[in-house]
């Protein structure tokens, strides 16, 4: 089936502008994650959804960042008043519902959105 | 919170040789340890993972070992090929109801033909 998709693939914006990044998870995956990856670094956790609710948003750097997943499928990451330091690749991943054994399910990543704030 | 350290940051090997990448983690409650391969400009892709109830797992030329006592896990690639060249990330997670995954800083592997 189709993998995780993200749009747009690239986004260039000016400092102070508002941007929205979209993620379409794998069909049937109830868990969705957002990560930010700066050049030469590993993905940095931002937020995790189980269904429609944000189960853990401890990675959001400040209140300019917000994410929603209103119907438990597509998610949007919203960044207000963008700053140059927000420039990075924003990755989305999804996984199946947590197994009954309590183990972490494999996360499958999307291609990312490359955000450049000028 | 969890802290994952990864070494080396770069690694060059001759084709056919083995490559070893090492990671340590800080959270003793972590019980799931995936490894991802990321080619330039592409998405991270899971290559192997290990859970805390086993000490070693192998998949063809790739193996991972886990030492929970030392909070240390390693990726071993044997008979390296040029297509193995990429950045490799280790990661750790508590699993269960706590799904946050913490990644290492990555190892850039270059396999020289």
PDB file of C-alpha atoms in Angstrom:
ATOM      1  CA  UNK A   1       0.000   0.000   0.000  1.00  0.00           C
ATOM      2  CA  UNK A   2       0.976   3.670  -0.100  1.00  0.00           C
ATOM      3  CA  UNK A   3       3.502   4.899   2.405  1.00  0.00           C
ATOM      4  CA  UNK A   4       3.498   8.042   4.502  1.00  0.00           C
ATOM      5  CA  UNK A   5       3.197  11.129   2.333  1.00  0.00           C
ATOM      6  CA  UNK A   6       3.993  14.732   3.171  1.00  0.00           C
ATOM      7  CA  UNK A   7       3.205  17.990   1.420  1.00  0.00           C
ATOM      8  CA  UNK A   8       4.709  20.229   0.346  1.00  0.00           C
ATOM      9  CA  UNK A   9       8.076  18.628  -0.302  1.00  0.00           C
ATOM     10  CA  UNK A  10       9.735  22.039  -0.092  1.00  0.00           C
ATOM     11  CA  UNK A  11       8.573  25.280   1.454  1.00  0.00           C
ATOM     12  CA  UNK A  12      10.317  28.611   1.318  1.00  0.00           C
ATOM     13  CA  UNK A  13       8.910  31.391   3.445  1.00  0.00           C
ATOM     14  CA  UNK A  14       9.902  34.691   4.918  1.00  0.00           C
ATOM     15  CA  UNK A  15      10.662  35.337   8.544  1.00  0.00           C
ATOM     16  CA  UNK A  16       7.484  36.072  10.468  1.00  0.00           C
ATOM     17  CA  UNK A  17       5.150  34.201   8.138  1.00  0.00           C
ATOM     18  CA  UNK A  18       2.817  31.325   9.018  1.00  0.00           C
ATOM     19  CA  UNK A  19       3.265  27.856   7.489  1.00  0.00           C
ATOM     20  CA  UNK A  20       1.346  24.606   7.504  1.00  0.00           C
ATOM     21  CA  UNK A  21       2.894  21.238   6.803  1.00  0.00           C
ATOM     22  CA  UNK A  22       0.724  18.234   6.028  1.00  0.00           C
ATOM     23  CA  UNK A  23       1.181  14.550   6.727  1.00  0.00           C
ATOM     24  CA  UNK A  24      -0.848  11.628   5.389  1.00  0.00           C
ATOM     25  CA  UNK A  25      -0.067   8.485   7.402  1.00  0.00           C
ATOM     26  CA  UNK A  26      -0.255   4.921   6.202  1.00  0.00           C
ATOM     27  CA  UNK A  27      -3.880   3.808   6.086  1.00  0.00           C
ATOM     28  CA  UNK A  28      -4.851   2.103   9.316  1.00  0.00           C
ATOM     29  CA  UNK A  29      -2.003   3.536  11.359  1.00  0.00           C
ATOM     30  CA  UNK A  30      -3.389   5.168  14.474  1.00  0.00           C
ATOM     31  CA  UNK A  31      -0.132   6.592  15.786  1.00  0.00           C
ATOM     32  CA  UNK A  32       1.453   9.613  14.109  1.00  0.00           C
ATOM     33  CA  UNK A  33       4.670  11.429  14.962  1.00  0.00           C
ATOM     34  CA  UNK A  34       6.326  14.650  13.931  1.00  0.00           C
ATOM     35  CA  UNK A  35      10.083  15.094  14.001  1.00  0.00           C
ATOM     36  CA  UNK A  36      12.436  17.875  12.998  1.00  0.00           C
ATOM     37  CA  UNK A  37      15.785  17.069  11.444  1.00  0.00           C
ATOM     38  CA  UNK A  38      18.469  19.694  11.153  1.00  0.00           C
ATOM     39  CA  UNK A  39      21.448  19.223   8.862  1.00  0.00           C
ATOM     40  CA  UNK A  40      23.811  16.578  10.186  1.00  0.00           C
ATOM     41  CA  UNK A  41      21.559  15.636  13.079  1.00  0.00           C
ATOM     42  CA  UNK A  42      19.188  12.840  13.922  1.00  0.00           C
ATOM     43  CA  UNK A  43      15.424  13.342  13.904  1.00  0.00           C
ATOM     44  CA  UNK A  44      14.288  15.283  16.963  1.00  0.00           C
ATOM     45  CA  UNK A  45      10.915  14.328  18.429  1.00  0.00           C
ATOM     46  CA  UNK A  46       8.252  17.046  18.370  1.00  0.00           C
ATOM     47  CA  UNK A  47       4.859  15.495  19.043  1.00  0.00           C
ATOM     48  CA  UNK A  48       3.055  12.160  19.010  1.00  0.00           C
ATOM     49  CA  UNK A  49      -0.631  11.501  18.332  1.00  0.00           C
ATOM     50  CA  UNK A  50      -2.565   8.401  19.221  1.00  0.00           C
ATOM     51  CA  UNK A  51      -5.774   8.799  17.283  1.00  0.00           C
ATOM     52  CA  UNK A  52      -6.965  12.395  17.419  1.00  0.00           C
ATOM     53  CA  UNK A  53      -5.288  13.393  20.643  1.00  0.00           C
ATOM     54  CA  UNK A  54      -1.733  14.537  21.238  1.00  0.00           C
ATOM     55  CA  UNK A  55      -0.377  11.931  23.635  1.00  0.00           C
ATOM     56  CA  UNK A  56       2.973  13.668  24.025  1.00  0.00           C
ATOM     57  CA  UNK A  57       3.815  17.172  22.819  1.00  0.00           C
ATOM     58  CA  UNK A  58       6.886  17.615  24.991  1.00  0.00           C
ATOM     59  CA  UNK A  59       9.145  18.093  21.978  1.00  0.00           C
ATOM     60  CA  UNK A  60       7.439  21.191  20.609  1.00  0.00           C
ATOM     61  CA  UNK A  61      10.077  23.914  21.063  1.00  0.00           C
ATOM     62  CA  UNK A  62       7.701  26.753  21.935  1.00  0.00           C
ATOM     63  CA  UNK A  63       4.152  27.980  21.543  1.00  0.00           C
ATOM     64  CA  UNK A  64       4.720  29.004  17.918  1.00  0.00           C
ATOM     65  CA  UNK A  65       4.460  25.315  17.047  1.00  0.00           C
ATOM     66  CA  UNK A  66       1.155  23.497  17.052  1.00  0.00           C
ATOM     67  CA  UNK A  67      -0.142  20.308  15.477  1.00  0.00           C
ATOM     68  CA  UNK A  68      -3.598  18.884  14.922  1.00  0.00           C
ATOM     69  CA  UNK A  69      -5.089  15.620  13.772  1.00  0.00           C
ATOM     70  CA  UNK A  70      -8.831  16.275  13.869  1.00  0.00           C
ATOM     71  CA  UNK A  71     -10.081  13.023  12.322  1.00  0.00           C
ATOM     72  CA  UNK A  72      -7.344  10.698  13.472  1.00  0.00           C
ATOM     73  CA  UNK A  73      -5.726  10.435  10.061  1.00  0.00           C
ATOM     74  CA  UNK A  74      -4.167  13.452   8.325  1.00  0.00           C
ATOM     75  CA  UNK A  75      -2.143  15.745  10.544  1.00  0.00           C
ATOM     76  CA  UNK A  76      -1.043  19.337  10.089  1.00  0.00           C
ATOM     77  CA  UNK A  77       1.948  20.923  11.778  1.00  0.00           C
ATOM     78  CA  UNK A  78       1.498  24.670  12.090  1.00  0.00           C
ATOM     79  CA  UNK A  79       4.295  27.143  12.707  1.00  0.00           C
ATOM     80  CA  UNK A  80       3.489  30.763  13.485  1.00  0.00           C
ATOM     81  CA  UNK A  81       5.823  33.735  13.166  1.00  0.00           C
ATOM     82  CA  UNK A  82       8.521  31.610  11.560  1.00  0.00           C
ATOM     83  CA  UNK A  83      12.139  32.270  12.438  1.00  0.00           C
ATOM     84  CA  UNK A  84      15.303  31.428  10.503  1.00  0.00           C
ATOM     85  CA  UNK A  85      16.127  28.842  13.140  1.00  0.00           C
ATOM     86  CA  UNK A  86      13.001  26.908  12.170  1.00  0.00           C
ATOM     87  CA  UNK A  87      14.656  25.952   8.882  1.00  0.00           C
ATOM     88  CA  UNK A  88      14.955  22.168   8.831  1.00  0.00           C
ATOM     89  CA  UNK A  89      13.417  19.044   7.363  1.00  0.00           C
ATOM     90  CA  UNK A  90      10.161  18.198   9.108  1.00  0.00           C
ATOM     91  CA  UNK A  91       9.533  14.473   9.109  1.00  0.00           C
ATOM     92  CA  UNK A  92       6.296  12.669   9.794  1.00  0.00           C
ATOM     93  CA  UNK A  93       6.064   8.999  10.745  1.00  0.00           C
ATOM     94  CA  UNK A  94       3.222   6.625  11.508  1.00  0.00           C
ATOM     95  CA  UNK A  95       2.849   3.267  13.191  1.00  0.00           C
ATOM     96  CA  UNK A  96       0.175   0.723  13.980  1.00  0.00           C
ATOM     97  CA  UNK A  97      -1.663   0.841  17.242  1.00  0.00           C
ATOM     98  CA  UNK A  98       0.480  -0.305  20.134  1.00  0.00           C
ATOM     99  CA  UNK A  99       0.472  -4.073  20.440  1.00  0.00           C
ATOM    100  CA  UNK A 100      -1.003  -5.837  23.417  1.00  0.00           C
ATOM    101  CA  UNK A 101       2.473  -6.814  24.549  1.00  0.00           C
ATOM    102  CA  UNK A 102       3.253  -3.192  25.229  1.00  0.00           C
ATOM    103  CA  UNK A 103       6.068  -3.014  22.743  1.00  0.00           C
ATOM    104  CA  UNK A 104       6.874  -0.062  20.522  1.00  0.00           C
ATOM    105  CA  UNK A 105       5.570  -0.500  17.001  1.00  0.00           C
ATOM    106  CA  UNK A 106       7.794   0.228  14.015  1.00  0.00           C
ATOM    107  CA  UNK A 107       7.620   3.805  12.765  1.00  0.00           C
ATOM    108  CA  UNK A 108       7.526   4.407   9.022  1.00  0.00           C
ATOM    109  CA  UNK A 109       8.741   7.786   7.864  1.00  0.00           C
ATOM    110  CA  UNK A 110       7.502  10.095   5.169  1.00  0.00           C
ATOM    111  CA  UNK A 111       9.857  11.899   2.749  1.00  0.00           C
ATOM    112  CA  UNK A 112       9.784  15.077   4.792  1.00  0.00           C
ATOM    113  CA  UNK A 113       9.114  18.737   4.096  1.00  0.00           C
ATOM    114  CA  UNK A 114      12.192  20.880   3.695  1.00  0.00           C
ATOM    115  CA  UNK A 115      11.388  24.254   5.258  1.00  0.00           C
ATOM    116  CA  UNK A 116      13.573  27.250   4.542  1.00  0.00           C
ATOM    117  CA  UNK A 117      12.886  30.495   6.367  1.00  0.00           C
ATOM    118  CA  UNK A 118      14.577  33.480   4.755  1.00  0.00           C
TER     119      UNK A 118
ATOM    120  CA  UNK B   1      14.610  12.222  29.501  1.00  0.00           C
ATOM    121  CA  UNK B   2      16.392   9.736  27.284  1.00  0.00           C
ATOM    122  CA  UNK B   3      19.807  10.590  25.847  1.00  0.00           C
ATOM    123  CA  UNK B   4      21.269   8.486  23.036  1.00  0.00           C
ATOM    124  CA  UNK B   5      24.912   8.835  22.083  1.00  0.00           C
ATOM    125  CA  UNK B   6      26.296   7.380  18.881  1.00  0.00           C
ATOM    126  CA  UNK B   7      29.860   6.720  17.710  1.00  0.00           C
ATOM    127  CA  UNK B   8      31.648   7.171  15.424  1.00  0.00           C
ATOM    128  CA  UNK B   9      30.213  10.144  13.589  1.00  0.00           C
ATOM    129  CA  UNK B  10      31.944   9.056  10.376  1.00  0.00           C
ATOM    130  CA  UNK B  11      33.230   5.683   9.308  1.00  0.00           C
ATOM    131  CA  UNK B  12      35.074   4.646   6.155  1.00  0.00           C
ATOM    132  CA  UNK B  13      35.617   1.005   5.304  1.00  0.00           C
ATOM    133  CA  UNK B  14      36.828  -0.908   2.302  1.00  0.00           C
ATOM    134  CA  UNK B  15      34.245  -2.876   0.392  1.00  0.00           C
ATOM    135  CA  UNK B  16      33.932  -6.326   1.898  1.00  0.00           C
ATOM    136  CA  UNK B  17      35.081  -5.273   5.351  1.00  0.00           C
ATOM    137  CA  UNK B  18      32.834  -5.058   8.405  1.00  0.00           C
ATOM    138  CA  UNK B  19      31.446  -1.904   9.958  1.00  0.00           C
ATOM    139  CA  UNK B  20      30.430  -1.441  13.579  1.00  0.00           C
ATOM    140  CA  UNK B  21      28.437   1.454  14.984  1.00  0.00           C
ATOM    141  CA  UNK B  22      27.931   1.819  18.726  1.00  0.00           C
ATOM    142  CA  UNK B  23      25.265   3.552  20.781  1.00  0.00           C
ATOM    143  CA  UNK B  24      24.620   4.106  24.455  1.00  0.00           C
ATOM    144  CA  UNK B  25      21.394   5.207  26.114  1.00  0.00           C
ATOM    145  CA  UNK B  26      20.568   6.653  29.490  1.00  0.00           C
ATOM    146  CA  UNK B  27      16.996   5.580  30.286  1.00  0.00           C
ATOM    147  CA  UNK B  28      17.004   2.145  31.892  1.00  0.00           C
ATOM    148  CA  UNK B  29      13.298   1.839  31.046  1.00  0.00           C
ATOM    149  CA  UNK B  30      14.001   1.857  27.296  1.00  0.00           C
ATOM    150  CA  UNK B  31      13.170  -1.504  25.756  1.00  0.00           C
ATOM    151  CA  UNK B  32      13.026  -0.959  21.997  1.00  0.00           C
ATOM    152  CA  UNK B  33      16.030  -0.073  19.863  1.00  0.00           C
ATOM    153  CA  UNK B  34      15.571   0.495  16.118  1.00  0.00           C
ATOM    154  CA  UNK B  35      18.238   1.323  13.570  1.00  0.00           C
ATOM    155  CA  UNK B  36      17.495   3.507  10.573  1.00  0.00           C
ATOM    156  CA  UNK B  37      19.387   4.044   7.338  1.00  0.00           C
ATOM    157  CA  UNK B  38      19.068   7.411   5.615  1.00  0.00           C
ATOM    158  CA  UNK B  39      20.427   8.061   2.162  1.00  0.00           C
ATOM    159  CA  UNK B  40      21.108  11.630   1.110  1.00  0.00           C
ATOM    160  CA  UNK B  41      17.889  13.564   0.685  1.00  0.00           C
ATOM    161  CA  UNK B  42      15.708  10.576   1.496  1.00  0.00           C
ATOM    162  CA  UNK B  43      13.594   9.415   4.395  1.00  0.00           C
ATOM    163  CA  UNK B  44      14.948   7.298   7.258  1.00  0.00           C
ATOM    164  CA  UNK B  45      14.201   3.614   6.676  1.00  0.00           C
ATOM    165  CA  UNK B  46      14.162   0.943   9.354  1.00  0.00           C
ATOM    166  CA  UNK B  47      16.805  -1.707   8.717  1.00  0.00           C
ATOM    167  CA  UNK B  48      16.640  -3.709  11.927  1.00  0.00           C
ATOM    168  CA  UNK B  49      15.352  -3.412  15.463  1.00  0.00           C
ATOM    169  CA  UNK B  50      15.787  -5.233  18.724  1.00  0.00           C
ATOM    170  CA  UNK B  51      13.662  -5.485  21.824  1.00  0.00           C
ATOM    171  CA  UNK B  52      14.971  -5.841  25.336  1.00  0.00           C
ATOM    172  CA  UNK B  53      14.019  -9.488  25.716  1.00  0.00           C
ATOM    173  CA  UNK B  54      16.800 -10.582  23.332  1.00  0.00           C
ATOM    174  CA  UNK B  55      20.514  -9.866  23.254  1.00  0.00           C
ATOM    175  CA  UNK B  56      21.166 -10.267  19.548  1.00  0.00           C
ATOM    176  CA  UNK B  57      19.283 -10.230  16.276  1.00  0.00           C
ATOM    177  CA  UNK B  58      20.554 -10.921  12.784  1.00  0.00           C
ATOM    178  CA  UNK B  59      19.166 -10.279   9.326  1.00  0.00           C
ATOM    179  CA  UNK B  60      21.467 -11.388   6.516  1.00  0.00           C
ATOM    180  CA  UNK B  61      24.521  -9.089   6.621  1.00  0.00           C
ATOM    181  CA  UNK B  62      23.148  -6.937   9.426  1.00  0.00           C
ATOM    182  CA  UNK B  63      23.152  -7.761  13.125  1.00  0.00           C
ATOM    183  CA  UNK B  64      22.389  -5.834  16.274  1.00  0.00           C
ATOM    184  CA  UNK B  65      23.513  -6.626  19.805  1.00  0.00           C
ATOM    185  CA  UNK B  66      22.106  -5.266  23.036  1.00  0.00           C
ATOM    186  CA  UNK B  67      23.631  -5.132  26.505  1.00  0.00           C
ATOM    187  CA  UNK B  68      20.928  -3.844  28.839  1.00  0.00           C
ATOM    188  CA  UNK B  69      23.187  -3.885  31.861  1.00  0.00           C
ATOM    189  CA  UNK B  70      25.654  -1.571  30.195  1.00  0.00           C
ATOM    190  CA  UNK B  71      22.910   0.313  28.326  1.00  0.00           C
ATOM    191  CA  UNK B  72      24.771  -0.252  25.103  1.00  0.00           C
ATOM    192  CA  UNK B  73      23.761  -1.527  21.671  1.00  0.00           C
ATOM    193  CA  UNK B  74      25.613  -1.922  18.412  1.00  0.00           C
ATOM    194  CA  UNK B  75      25.015  -2.380  14.700  1.00  0.00           C
ATOM    195  CA  UNK B  76      27.236  -4.735  12.759  1.00  0.00           C
ATOM    196  CA  UNK B  77      27.337  -4.805   8.973  1.00  0.00           C
ATOM    197  CA  UNK B  78      29.403  -7.559   7.396  1.00  0.00           C
ATOM    198  CA  UNK B  79      30.666  -7.831   3.818  1.00  0.00           C
ATOM    199  CA  UNK B  80      29.962  -4.167   3.223  1.00  0.00           C
ATOM    200  CA  UNK B  81      28.933  -3.015  -0.237  1.00  0.00           C
ATOM    201  CA  UNK B  82      28.994   0.455  -1.812  1.00  0.00           C
ATOM    202  CA  UNK B  83      25.204   0.640  -1.525  1.00  0.00           C
ATOM    203  CA  UNK B  84      25.578   0.427   2.250  1.00  0.00           C
ATOM    204  CA  UNK B  85      26.970   3.979   2.133  1.00  0.00           C
ATOM    205  CA  UNK B  86      24.499   6.202   4.006  1.00  0.00           C
ATOM    206  CA  UNK B  87      23.879   7.779   7.398  1.00  0.00           C
ATOM    207  CA  UNK B  88      22.811   5.327  10.078  1.00  0.00           C
ATOM    208  CA  UNK B  89      20.831   6.346  13.159  1.00  0.00           C
ATOM    209  CA  UNK B  90      20.275   4.365  16.308  1.00  0.00           C
ATOM    210  CA  UNK B  91      17.300   5.118  18.514  1.00  0.00           C
ATOM    211  CA  UNK B  92      15.722   4.109  21.803  1.00  0.00           C
ATOM    212  CA  UNK B  93      12.202   4.037  23.156  1.00  0.00           C
ATOM    213  CA  UNK B  94      10.407   2.846  26.280  1.00  0.00           C
ATOM    214  CA  UNK B  95       7.696   1.290  24.166  1.00  0.00           C
ATOM    215  CA  UNK B  96       4.451   0.368  25.799  1.00  0.00           C
ATOM    216  CA  UNK B  97       2.236   3.395  26.225  1.00  0.00           C
ATOM    217  CA  UNK B  98       5.164   5.783  25.867  1.00  0.00           C
ATOM    218  CA  UNK B  99       5.937   6.076  22.178  1.00  0.00           C
ATOM    219  CA  UNK B 100       8.557   8.820  22.097  1.00  0.00           C
ATOM    220  CA  UNK B 101      11.643   7.684  20.202  1.00  0.00           C
ATOM    221  CA  UNK B 102      14.986   9.368  20.828  1.00  0.00           C
ATOM    222  CA  UNK B 103      17.541   9.249  18.018  1.00  0.00           C
ATOM    223  CA  UNK B 104      21.314   9.334  18.066  1.00  0.00           C
ATOM    224  CA  UNK B 105      23.243  11.904  16.064  1.00  0.00           C
ATOM    225  CA  UNK B 106      24.026   9.546  13.207  1.00  0.00           C
ATOM    226  CA  UNK B 107      27.029   7.815  11.653  1.00  0.00           C
ATOM    227  CA  UNK B 108      28.001   8.580   8.085  1.00  0.00           C
ATOM    228  CA  UNK B 109      29.246   5.321   6.604  1.00  0.00           C
ATOM    229  CA  UNK B 110      31.311   5.365   3.443  1.00  0.00           C
ATOM    230  CA  UNK B 111      32.121   2.083   1.753  1.00  0.00           C
ATOM    231  CA  UNK B 112      35.056   2.479  -0.584  1.00  0.00           C
ATOM    232  CA  UNK B 113      34.937   0.222  -3.654  1.00  0.00           C
TER     233      UNK B 113
END
